[in-house]
Each structure stands twice: as C-alpha cells, then as structure tokens.
Amino acid sequence: MGSTKRTTIRLSDERQRLIDQAKGIVADGPDDDPPTSDVIDAALTHLIQSQKNLEDARDELDPATIQQFNTDVVALRYRTRIESRWR
C-alpha cells in the first residue's frame, strides 16, 4: 500500500483569508464548508487548466484578446510563451 505525504501548512492571516475566499468558490452552497484539501486540489486543477486553455487559445485568438484573461499567476506574453508570475 502506498504512503501518503502529510504536510502541515502554516497559515498566515493573508493565506487564511485567501483559503476562506476560495472555499466560498468551491462550496456547494452557503452552508457547505469544504475541507482545505479540496480547496487546494481545486486551485491546483484550475491553475493547470488555465495554462492549457491559454496555450490552446493562442493559436486562435490575437494576443490582445488573450491578455485580457491573464492573471497574477499565469499570463501570456508576446504570443510566444506562457509564463508564471507567481514566483
């Protein structure tokens, strides 16, 4: 049986605020309180899908249109590559 890696994440006030905000997006309704692991899974999936969507769209749309969908994390620059601005 495989082992599960466990990590404790220290939550600064800002990180907790972001997680709480993301929980509201992931929740099934106003009374749902999804676990943080579900929120992290959703955020990672969204990041990967967003990058793929930008890569796929750049062959069909002009750079100015695609740049409207840039985020602080994933952005298309000069129609040549997608880069992460996160780190």
Coordinates of C-alpha atoms in Angstrom, one line a residue:
M1 CA 0.0 0.0 0.0
G2 CA 1.4 3.5 -0.9
S3 CA 2.2 6.0 1.7
T4 CA 0.6 9.4 1.9
K5 CA 2.8 12.5 2.3
R6 CA 1.5 14.8 5.0
T7 CA 2.4 18.4 5.3
T8 CA 1.4 21.0 7.8
I9 CA 0.9 24.4 6.2
R10 CA 1.4 27.4 8.3
L11 CA -1.4 29.8 7.6
S12 CA -0.6 33.5 7.8
D13 CA -3.6 35.7 8.1
E14 CA -3.4 36.5 4.4
R15 CA -3.2 32.9 3.4
Q16 CA -6.2 32.0 5.6
R17 CA -8.2 34.9 4.0
L18 CA -7.4 33.5 0.6
I19 CA -8.4 30.0 1.6
D20 CA -11.6 31.2 3.1
Q21 CA -12.4 33.2 -0.1
A22 CA -11.6 30.1 -2.2
K23 CA -13.8 27.9 0.0
G24 CA -16.7 30.1 -1.0
I25 CA -16.0 29.4 -4.7
V26 CA -15.6 25.7 -4.2
A27 CA -18.6 25.3 -1.7
D28 CA -21.7 23.6 -3.0
G29 CA -23.8 26.2 -1.2
P30 CA -23.8 28.7 1.6
D31 CA -23.9 26.1 4.3
D32 CA -21.1 23.9 2.8
D33 CA -17.6 24.1 4.4
P34 CA -15.3 22.2 2.1
P35 CA -12.1 20.9 3.6
T36 CA -8.9 22.9 2.8
S37 CA -7.5 19.9 0.9
D38 CA -10.5 20.1 -1.6
V39 CA -9.8 23.8 -2.0
I40 CA -6.1 23.2 -2.7
D41 CA -7.0 20.4 -5.2
A42 CA -9.4 22.8 -7.0
A43 CA -6.9 25.6 -7.1
L44 CA -4.2 23.3 -8.5
T45 CA -6.6 21.9 -11.1
H46 CA -7.7 25.4 -12.1
L47 CA -4.1 26.6 -12.5
I48 CA -3.2 23.7 -14.7
Q49 CA -6.3 24.0 -16.8
S50 CA -5.9 27.8 -17.1
Q51 CA -2.4 27.4 -18.5
K52 CA -3.6 24.8 -21.0
N53 CA -6.5 26.9 -22.0
L54 CA -4.2 29.9 -22.7
E55 CA -1.8 27.7 -24.7
D56 CA -4.7 26.3 -26.8
A57 CA -6.3 29.7 -27.4
R58 CA -3.2 31.5 -28.5
D59 CA -3.4 29.8 -31.9
E60 CA -6.9 31.0 -32.5
L61 CA -7.0 34.5 -30.8
D62 CA -4.9 37.6 -31.1
P63 CA -2.5 38.4 -28.2
A64 CA -4.5 41.4 -27.1
T65 CA -7.6 39.3 -26.6
I66 CA -5.8 36.5 -24.8
Q67 CA -4.1 39.1 -22.5
Q68 CA -7.5 40.1 -21.2
F69 CA -7.5 36.6 -19.5
N70 CA -4.1 36.9 -17.9
T71 CA -3.9 36.6 -14.1
D72 CA -1.3 37.3 -11.4
V73 CA -0.3 33.7 -11.7
V74 CA -0.5 32.7 -15.3
A75 CA 0.0 35.1 -18.2
L76 CA 0.6 35.0 -21.9
R77 CA 3.3 37.4 -23.1
Y78 CA 4.1 38.4 -26.6
R79 CA 2.2 35.4 -28.1
T80 CA 5.4 33.3 -27.7
R81 CA 5.1 31.7 -24.3
I82 CA 3.0 31.4 -21.2
E83 CA 4.8 32.3 -18.0
S84 CA 4.1 32.0 -14.4
R85 CA 4.5 35.2 -12.5
W86 CA 3.8 33.6 -9.1
R87 CA 7.5 33.2 -8.1

